[in-house]
Each structure stands twice: as structure tokens, then as C-alpha cells.
Amino acid sequence: MSRQDSIEKLASNIERYFERHASRCLVRALAITLVCAGSIAGLSHYFVSSQFTTIVAFGVSSFISLNAAFIFFVPSTRRRKEAQQLILMAAADPSAIENVSPGVIALRGLNGDVRELNKVEQQAWKELVVPFHCSMHSTSLSEGRITGERALTRSEIRQFKEQRKELAATEARMREDREALEIQRGEIASLQQSLSAEQESLERARNEVQERSDSLQDAENMVITRLSEIEIAEAEMEQMRENISVEQAAASSKADPEYEARLKAKEVELEALRRSLDEDKFMVEQQKTELNQLKGELIRSTDSEDAPGLTADQSLAIREQALAEQLKKLQEATSELEERTQYVNEVEDSLVDRLNAISEREAFVEQGEINAGLRED
């Protein structure tokens, strides 16, 4: 029997199933109507004792009970047709089955809406659709065995074995490559951490050198200011001496005590400025010494042996350039590692697909040999 004939037979069986269910519901509704109407008529006759009242009560209660029973117990024709169409579509196209679990069967209709089957529809599914699917599956398997039975030759079997060996060797190489990639990944991570630490150390050293240079510049500016003040004080004192000499030559007498006092005060002020200048020079020299020591330590922390005679700024620039080159190499190594990892993953996926294909072919060949009587299971 062809698949189309089986589907048509299933459709007729589903239709008869729902018709029988509707008939049972109709009988049940009539029985409920008779029971309700008879009970109400009996009660009416018992309390009223009037045949007319009893007949009227029986008729009215029968009408109401029959309509209520039809509404609650007898399924509508439209709903029955929709259920038949939904179940038949899912039987013909299993992709319309959305969910099958204990007590729940959900199917997807033509408009994409998902609807769960009620108990009656689930019973029809279990009694009619499930055997239909089992029958179709067994038919397809038997047709596949009939059309695909063929014994493999020795060369084909040998080729299968060689392919399996090649795949096993490839798989072993891929495992080794993956382990090597993991080791390289760890080395790159450790190198990246060391480069980050070195970059932070270099940045701290740069900031410290800059702070010392700024402090030294401030001290030098202060020394220049003090020198300017000393020059101004010396010029004022020289002018005062000239004024005293002129007055002494003009008056041929002793100098004015006020000028002499001012001159001595200027000399004291000049001496104080000179002492302050000496202290500032000492401070500047000390800061220069500390800055040179810091630059010397920075030079010694780098590979200054390869380029002797460089200044601290040149050594720092060389160190920054080397660090930038190392970071660039690290980025290139990371990119290469990612490319190799992607290649390994693709090869592994291809390897798994080939292994699955060979396993399926071997199982199919073994089943064909068993069916042909060439070997025993």
C-alpha cells in the first residue's frame, strides 16, 4: 500500500472515530435529558397532582435539559472537523508535532498556532496515528534493506579499514596540536602578564622621572630668581656707595650716618641672599644627583649593555620601543593562535562527520551481509 493510500485510510478511520464519539455523546445527552425531565415531572406530579402541570413541566424541562446537554456534552461539527484536519496533517507531516509528553500532545496548525489535544483527541492519536507512524517507519526500513542489500568486496572493506586508520591517526595528531596550542596559549598569557607588569613599571618610572625633573626645574627657577635679587641688591648697594662718595667729595665731611646704616643693611641683606642662594644651589645639586641616580637605575634595569653611552631619555625611549615591539609580536601570536584554534575545530568537526559516515556505512554493510546470509550477527 502506498503512502497516499495509507493517509486516506487514516483519514477515514479518524472521521469514523469522531463520528462514533459524537454518537456516544448524543446518546449520553439524551439519557441525561430523560433523567432530568422525568425527575422534574415526577416531582411536579407528586407536589401538584395535576396531569397538565406534569406534562408542561416534562416538556419545559426536556427542552432545557436537551439544549444544555447538547451544549456541554456534544462536540460541534466545526470543532470536530478542525481536530480531524489537525491530527491528519500532523500524521502526514511529523514536523507539525510541537510537543509529545505524558498527558500532553501539542500540534501546530496551518496558521502556525499551537494547540493541545484534549483527552478524546489524544485517544484518537494513540489508537490511530501512532500505529500509522510505526507502520510507515517499518515500511521505509524494509524498503531500504531491499534496495540497499549488497555485499562489499575485499577491496572496499580494506579501503574502509585504511580510512578508519587514517582518521584515527589524524585524530591523534589533532589532539597533539590542541595540546601544543594550549601550551602556547599559556605561554602567551604569561608573556602578556609580564609585559603588562613591565609596562606599568615603565610608566611609574616615567612619572617619577617627570616629577623629579619638574621639581628640579622649579629649584633652578628659584635659583635664577635669587640671582636676580642679588644682582639688584648689589646694584642698589653700588649706587648707594657712589652717592656717599659724591656727598663726601662735595661736603668734605663724614658721610651721613643714615646712608651708612642703609648701606650696612643692604650688605646684610645681600649676605643673606647669598647664603640663601648657596642653600638653593646645594638643593639643586642634590636633586640633580637624585635624578641622575634614578635615571641610572632605569638604565641598568634595561639592556643598556647593547647600547652603551646613551642618555637616560634615549634609554627610556629604546625601552618603550622594545616594549611596543613585544606587544605587537604578542598580538600577532594571539591572532595566529586564534586562527590555528579555529582551523583545529573545523578539522575536528570534519573528522567527526567522516567517522560518523564511515560508521553508518559499515553498519549498513554489516546489516546487508546479515540479510544476504553472508555472515551471522
Tab-separated table of N, CA and C in Angstrom, residues 134-253:
chain	number	residue	atom	x	y	z
A	134	CYS	N	4.303	4.026	13.088
A	134	CYS	CA	5.121	2.809	13.217
A	134	CYS	C	5.102	2.009	11.925
A	135	SER	N	3.936	1.929	11.300
A	135	SER	CA	3.831	1.189	10.039
A	135	SER	C	4.650	1.854	8.937
A	136	MET	N	4.576	3.182	8.841
A	136	MET	CA	5.349	3.885	7.821
A	136	MET	C	6.852	3.729	8.056
A	137	HIS	N	7.269	3.764	9.332
A	137	HIS	CA	8.694	3.625	9.636
A	137	HIS	C	9.200	2.235	9.281
A	138	SER	N	8.435	1.211	9.645
A	138	SER	CA	8.870	-0.154	9.315
A	138	SER	C	8.882	-0.377	7.810
A	139	THR	N	7.930	0.227	7.101
A	139	THR	CA	7.907	0.079	5.636
A	139	THR	C	9.133	0.721	5.000
A	140	SER	N	9.502	1.920	5.481
A	140	SER	CA	10.685	2.590	4.926
A	140	SER	C	11.955	1.806	5.229
A	141	LEU	N	12.041	1.198	6.429
A	141	LEU	CA	13.222	0.399	6.756
A	141	LEU	C	13.314	-0.838	5.878
A	142	SER	N	12.175	-1.503	5.667
A	142	SER	CA	12.203	-2.705	4.829
A	142	SER	C	12.541	-2.363	3.388
A	143	GLU	N	12.017	-1.240	2.885
A	143	GLU	CA	12.366	-0.829	1.515
A	143	GLU	C	13.843	-0.500	1.406
A	144	GLY	N	14.412	0.140	2.448
A	144	GLY	CA	15.844	0.444	2.426
A	144	GLY	C	16.694	-0.806	2.430
A	145	ARG	N	16.243	-1.837	3.178
A	145	ARG	CA	17.025	-3.082	3.187
A	145	ARG	C	16.931	-3.797	1.851
A	146	ILE	N	15.754	-3.737	1.259
A	146	ILE	CA	15.594	-4.443	-0.012
A	146	ILE	C	16.422	-3.790	-1.108
A	147	THR	N	16.391	-2.453	-1.166
A	147	THR	CA	17.100	-1.754	-2.249
A	147	THR	C	18.590	-1.632	-1.980
A	148	GLY	N	19.031	-1.730	-0.717
A	148	GLY	CA	20.430	-1.465	-0.401
A	148	GLY	C	21.260	-2.678	-0.080
A	149	GLU	N	20.700	-3.889	-0.183
A	149	GLU	CA	21.481	-5.074	0.157
A	149	GLU	C	22.513	-5.342	-0.928
A	150	ARG	N	23.786	-5.341	-0.508
A	150	ARG	CA	24.875	-5.680	-1.415
A	150	ARG	C	26.098	-5.997	-0.579
A	151	ALA	N	26.765	-7.086	-0.892
A	151	ALA	CA	27.958	-7.493	-0.141
A	151	ALA	C	29.161	-6.697	-0.632
A	152	LEU	N	29.945	-6.222	0.317
A	152	LEU	CA	31.147	-5.473	-0.027
A	152	LEU	C	32.249	-6.413	-0.497
A	153	THR	N	33.052	-5.894	-1.410
A	153	THR	CA	34.219	-6.652	-1.852
A	153	THR	C	35.355	-6.481	-0.851
A	154	ARG	N	36.389	-7.308	-1.003
A	154	ARG	CA	37.530	-7.227	-0.090
A	154	ARG	C	38.244	-5.884	-0.216
A	155	SER	N	38.318	-5.373	-1.438
A	155	SER	CA	38.995	-4.084	-1.621
A	155	SER	C	38.231	-2.958	-0.923
A	156	GLU	N	36.885	-3.004	-0.975
A	156	GLU	CA	36.106	-1.977	-0.291
A	156	GLU	C	36.257	-2.072	1.220
A	157	ILE	N	36.266	-3.316	1.723
A	157	ILE	CA	36.461	-3.490	3.171
A	157	ILE	C	37.840	-3.000	3.585
A	158	ARG	N	38.859	-3.327	2.774
A	158	ARG	CA	40.206	-2.859	3.080
A	158	ARG	C	40.281	-1.337	3.019
A	159	GLN	N	39.576	-0.748	2.069
A	159	GLN	CA	39.563	0.705	1.971
A	159	GLN	C	38.904	1.340	3.198
A	160	PHE	N	37.825	0.718	3.668
A	160	PHE	CA	37.179	1.204	4.892
A	160	PHE	C	38.142	1.169	6.071
A	161	LYS	N	38.874	0.057	6.202
A	161	LYS	CA	39.808	-0.073	7.325
A	161	LYS	C	40.935	0.956	7.222
A	162	GLU	N	41.444	1.165	6.002
A	162	GLU	CA	42.502	2.168	5.825
A	162	GLU	C	41.994	3.576	6.155
A	163	GLN	N	40.776	3.872	5.725
A	163	GLN	CA	40.217	5.184	6.049
A	163	GLN	C	40.058	5.369	7.554
A	164	ARG	N	39.635	4.297	8.237
A	164	ARG	CA	39.489	4.399	9.690
A	164	ARG	C	40.841	4.619	10.355
A	165	LYS	N	41.888	3.920	9.867
A	165	LYS	CA	43.227	4.126	10.433
A	165	LYS	C	43.707	5.558	10.193
A	166	GLU	N	43.492	6.061	8.968
A	166	GLU	CA	43.894	7.437	8.675
A	166	GLU	C	43.161	8.438	9.569
A	167	LEU	N	41.887	8.190	9.767
A	167	LEU	CA	41.132	9.086	10.634
A	167	LEU	C	41.614	9.013	12.076
A	168	ALA	N	41.976	7.799	12.533
A	168	ALA	CA	42.493	7.675	13.898
A	168	ALA	C	43.822	8.415	14.044
A	169	ALA	N	44.704	8.273	13.011
A	169	ALA	CA	45.981	8.990	13.068
A	169	ALA	C	45.758	10.503	13.027
A	170	THR	N	44.838	10.926	12.187
A	170	THR	CA	44.535	12.360	12.126
A	170	THR	C	43.988	12.868	13.455
A	171	GLU	N	43.150	12.057	14.076
A	171	GLU	CA	42.599	12.447	15.380
A	171	GLU	C	43.701	12.573	16.426
A	172	ALA	N	44.673	11.626	16.400
A	172	ALA	CA	45.790	11.708	17.355
A	172	ALA	C	46.618	12.973	17.114
A	173	ARG	N	46.884	13.277	15.827
A	173	ARG	CA	47.635	14.499	15.522
A	173	ARG	C	46.874	15.741	15.965
A	174	MET	N	45.573	15.719	15.797
A	174	MET	CA	44.786	16.869	16.217
A	174	MET	C	44.833	17.044	17.729
A	175	ARG	N	44.840	15.928	18.467
A	175	ARG	CA	44.965	16.042	19.924
A	175	ARG	C	46.312	16.638	20.306
A	176	GLU	N	47.379	16.175	19.632
A	176	GLU	CA	48.702	16.739	19.914
A	176	GLU	C	48.751	18.235	19.576
A	177	ASP	N	48.167	18.597	18.433
A	177	ASP	CA	48.147	20.019	18.063
A	177	ASP	C	47.363	20.846	19.079
A	178	ARG	N	46.264	20.286	19.563
A	178	ARG	CA	45.479	21.016	20.559
A	178	ARG	C	46.261	21.193	21.853
A	179	GLU	N	46.979	20.137	22.270
A	179	GLU	CA	47.796	20.270	23.481
A	179	GLU	C	48.892	21.320	23.284
A	180	ALA	N	49.532	21.287	22.087
A	180	ALA	CA	50.563	22.296	21.814
A	180	ALA	C	49.969	23.705	21.801
A	181	LEU	N	48.766	23.827	21.253
A	181	LEU	CA	48.116	25.136	21.243
A	181	LEU	C	47.792	25.610	22.660
A	182	GLU	N	47.373	24.682	23.510
A	182	GLU	CA	47.090	25.068	24.897
A	182	GLU	C	48.364	25.536	25.602
A	183	ILE	N	49.480	24.812	25.350
A	183	ILE	CA	50.753	25.230	25.951
A	183	ILE	C	51.149	26.616	25.443
A	184	GLN	N	51.020	26.812	24.130
A	184	GLN	CA	51.354	28.115	23.560
A	184	GLN	C	50.436	29.212	24.088
A	185	ARG	N	49.171	28.865	24.295
A	185	ARG	CA	48.240	29.841	24.854
A	185	ARG	C	48.665	30.264	26.260
A	186	GLY	N	49.117	29.264	27.071
A	186	GLY	CA	49.598	29.596	28.413
A	186	GLY	C	50.843	30.464	28.377
A	187	GLU	N	51.784	30.136	27.450
A	187	GLU	CA	52.990	30.959	27.342
A	187	GLU	C	52.652	32.393	26.940
A	188	ILE	N	51.729	32.531	25.998
A	188	ILE	CA	51.343	33.874	25.563
A	188	ILE	C	50.676	34.635	26.710
A	189	ALA	N	49.857	33.929	27.499
A	189	ALA	CA	49.204	34.598	28.630
A	189	ALA	C	50.228	35.073	29.658
A	190	SER	N	51.222	34.196	29.962
A	190	SER	CA	52.255	34.608	30.922
A	190	SER	C	53.099	35.760	30.370
A	191	LEU	N	53.414	35.702	29.058
A	191	LEU	CA	54.164	36.795	28.447
A	191	LEU	C	53.369	38.093	28.480
A	192	GLN	N	52.087	37.984	28.253
A	192	GLN	CA	51.248	39.178	28.292
A	192	GLN	C	51.216	39.778	29.691
A	193	GLN	N	51.157	38.917	30.709
A	193	GLN	CA	51.181	39.422	32.085
A	193	GLN	C	52.503	40.103	32.401
A	194	SER	N	53.621	39.464	31.972
A	194	SER	CA	54.926	40.078	32.247
A	194	SER	C	55.081	41.404	31.510
A	195	LEU	N	54.582	41.464	30.269
A	195	LEU	CA	54.660	42.720	29.521
A	195	LEU	C	53.798	43.804	30.173
A	196	SER	N	52.636	43.395	30.668
A	196	SER	CA	51.788	44.382	31.348
A	196	SER	C	52.465	44.913	32.603
A	197	ALA	N	53.097	43.986	33.370
A	197	ALA	CA	53.804	44.433	34.576
A	197	ALA	C	54.971	45.348	34.220
A	198	GLU	N	55.710	44.989	33.155
A	198	GLU	CA	56.837	45.827	32.741
A	198	GLU	C	56.360	47.192	32.256
A	199	GLN	N	55.228	47.202	31.560
A	199	GLN	CA	54.692	48.475	31.086
A	199	GLN	C	54.267	49.360	32.257
A	200	GLU	N	53.654	48.748	33.273
A	200	GLU	CA	53.280	49.525	34.458
A	200	GLU	C	54.511	50.062	35.176
A	201	SER	N	55.556	49.198	35.288
A	201	SER	CA	56.790	49.655	35.934
A	201	SER	C	57.425	50.806	35.156
A	202	LEU	N	57.419	50.680	33.820
A	202	LEU	CA	57.981	51.740	32.989
A	202	LEU	C	57.186	53.037	33.138
A	203	GLU	N	55.872	52.925	33.237
A	203	GLU	CA	55.048	54.119	33.391
A	203	GLU	C	55.298	54.778	34.747
A	204	ARG	N	55.442	53.940	35.790
A	204	ARG	CA	55.750	54.517	37.104
A	204	ARG	C	57.105	55.219	37.096
A	205	ALA	N	58.114	54.588	36.454
A	205	ALA	CA	59.438	55.212	36.379
A	205	ALA	C	59.383	56.518	35.594
A	206	ARG	N	58.592	56.527	34.520
A	206	ARG	CA	58.464	57.747	33.723
A	206	ARG	C	57.834	58.862	34.561
A	207	ASN	N	56.786	58.520	35.311
A	207	ASN	CA	56.128	59.533	36.143
A	207	ASN	C	57.076	60.067	37.218
A	208	GLU	N	57.862	59.148	37.813
A	208	GLU	CA	58.782	59.587	38.862
A	208	GLU	C	59.867	60.497	38.290
A	209	VAL	N	60.412	60.130	37.121
A	209	VAL	CA	61.428	60.971	36.481
A	209	VAL	C	60.848	62.335	36.128
A	210	GLN	N	59.585	62.327	35.657
A	210	GLN	CA	58.953	63.597	35.302
A	210	GLN	C	58.751	64.468	36.535
A	211	GLU	N	58.345	63.836	37.655
A	211	GLU	CA	58.171	64.611	38.890
A	211	GLU	C	59.499	65.191	39.365
A	212	ARG	N	60.555	64.360	39.305
A	212	ARG	CA	61.862	64.875	39.721
A	212	ARG	C	62.338	65.989	38.789
A	213	SER	N	62.093	65.838	37.505
A	213	SER	CA	62.506	66.879	36.554
A	213	SER	C	61.753	68.179	36.811
A	214	ASP	N	60.438	68.064	37.095
A	214	ASP	CA	59.662	69.272	37.398
A	214	ASP	C	60.170	69.939	38.674
A	215	SER	N	60.475	69.112	39.687
A	215	SER	CA	60.992	69.679	40.937
A	215	SER	C	62.338	70.365	40.717
A	216	LEU	N	63.200	69.719	39.892
A	216	LEU	CA	64.500	70.317	39.593
A	216	LEU	C	64.337	71.627	38.827
A	217	GLN	N	63.384	71.667	37.910
A	217	GLN	CA	63.146	72.888	37.144
A	217	GLN	C	62.666	74.008	38.059
A	218	ASP	N	61.795	73.652	39.020
A	218	ASP	CA	61.332	74.669	39.973
A	218	ASP	C	62.500	75.208	40.806
A	219	ALA	N	63.401	74.285	41.241
A	219	ALA	CA	64.554	74.724	42.036
A	219	ALA	C	65.478	75.623	41.216
A	220	GLU	N	65.686	75.263	39.931
A	220	GLU	CA	66.529	76.101	39.080
A	220	GLU	C	65.896	77.475	38.870
A	221	ASN	N	64.584	77.511	38.706
A	221	ASN	CA	63.907	78.808	38.569
A	221	ASN	C	64.065	79.647	39.838
A	222	MET	N	64.001	78.971	40.996
A	222	MET	CA	64.171	79.692	42.259
A	222	MET	C	65.583	80.250	42.382
A	223	VAL	N	66.589	79.454	41.938
A	223	VAL	CA	67.976	79.937	41.968
A	223	VAL	C	68.143	81.148	41.055
A	224	ILE	N	67.526	81.065	39.878
A	224	ILE	CA	67.615	82.203	38.950
A	224	ILE	C	66.975	83.446	39.568
A	225	THR	N	65.849	83.256	40.257
A	225	THR	CA	65.195	84.395	40.926
A	225	THR	C	66.096	84.990	42.001
A	226	ARG	N	66.721	84.091	42.792
A	226	ARG	CA	67.626	84.593	43.833
A	226	ARG	C	68.809	85.341	43.228
A	227	LEU	N	69.352	84.832	42.134
A	227	LEU	CA	70.456	85.533	41.474
A	227	LEU	C	70.023	86.920	41.006
A	228	SER	N	68.804	86.987	40.468
A	228	SER	CA	68.306	88.299	40.027
A	228	SER	C	68.166	89.247	41.206
A	229	GLU	N	67.665	88.725	42.340
A	229	GLU	CA	67.531	89.574	43.527
A	229	GLU	C	68.902	90.047	44.021
A	230	ILE	N	69.905	89.124	43.992
A	230	ILE	CA	71.256	89.501	44.432
A	230	ILE	C	71.845	90.571	43.514
A	231	GLU	N	71.647	90.422	42.207
A	231	GLU	CA	72.167	91.418	41.263
A	231	GLU	C	71.521	92.783	41.505
A	232	ILE	N	70.199	92.752	41.762
A	232	ILE	CA	69.520	94.029	42.033
A	232	ILE	C	70.051	94.655	43.318
A	233	ALA	N	70.236	93.798	44.378
A	233	ALA	CA	70.750	94.323	45.656
A	233	ALA	C	72.170	94.866	45.502
A	234	GLU	N	73.031	94.159	44.733
A	234	GLU	CA	74.398	94.652	44.508
A	234	GLU	C	74.387	95.980	43.753
A	235	ALA	N	73.467	96.088	42.769
A	235	ALA	CA	73.384	97.349	42.016
A	235	ALA	C	72.933	98.498	42.917
A	236	GLU	N	71.945	98.217	43.797
A	236	GLU	CA	71.495	99.269	44.718
A	236	GLU	C	72.608	99.666	45.693
A	237	MET	N	73.334	98.637	46.191
A	237	MET	CA	74.424	98.947	47.125
A	237	MET	C	75.526	99.733	46.435
A	238	GLU	N	75.843	99.416	45.194
A	238	GLU	CA	76.863	100.152	44.447
A	238	GLU	C	76.419	101.592	44.224
A	239	GLN	N	75.117	101.762	43.941
A	239	GLN	CA	74.597	103.112	43.746
A	239	GLN	C	74.682	103.925	45.037
A	240	MET	N	74.379	103.247	46.165
A	240	MET	CA	74.467	103.953	47.445
A	240	MET	C	75.909	104.342	47.745
A	241	ARG	N	76.863	103.486	47.448
A	241	ARG	CA	78.278	103.819	47.663
A	241	ARG	C	78.697	105.014	46.812
A	242	GLU	N	78.251	105.027	45.566
A	242	GLU	CA	78.580	106.163	44.697
A	242	GLU	C	77.985	107.456	45.248
A	243	ASN	N	76.754	107.365	45.755
A	243	ASN	CA	76.120	108.566	46.322
A	243	ASN	C	76.894	109.065	47.540
A	244	ILE	N	77.335	108.127	48.385
A	244	ILE	CA	78.110	108.518	49.571
A	244	ILE	C	79.430	109.158	49.161
A	245	SER	N	80.081	108.583	48.138
A	245	SER	CA	81.362	109.146	47.676
A	245	SER	C	81.165	110.555	47.136
A	246	VAL	N	80.084	110.765	46.392
A	246	VAL	CA	79.810	112.092	45.834
A	246	VAL	C	79.544	113.098	46.941
A	247	GLU	N	78.755	112.666	47.927
A	247	GLU	CA	78.452	113.586	49.025
A	247	GLU	C	79.704	113.911	49.842
A	248	GLN	N	80.557	112.900	50.070
A	248	GLN	CA	81.798	113.150	50.815
A	248	GLN	C	82.719	114.100	50.040
A	249	ALA	N	82.793	113.937	48.729
A	249	ALA	CA	83.647	114.827	47.928
A	249	ALA	C	83.091	116.245	47.897
A	250	ALA	N	81.779	116.374	47.912
A	250	ALA	CA	81.173	117.711	47.839
A	250	ALA	C	81.228	118.424	49.175
A	251	ALA	N	80.995	117.715	50.246
A	251	ALA	CA	80.926	118.352	51.564
A	251	ALA	C	82.242	118.299	52.307
A	252	SER	N	83.145	117.470	51.890
A	252	SER	CA	84.444	117.259	52.547
A	252	SER	C	84.246	116.995	54.033
A	253	SER	N	83.227	116.199	54.283
A	253	SER	CA	82.928	115.836	55.665
A	253	SER	C	82.603	114.361	55.728
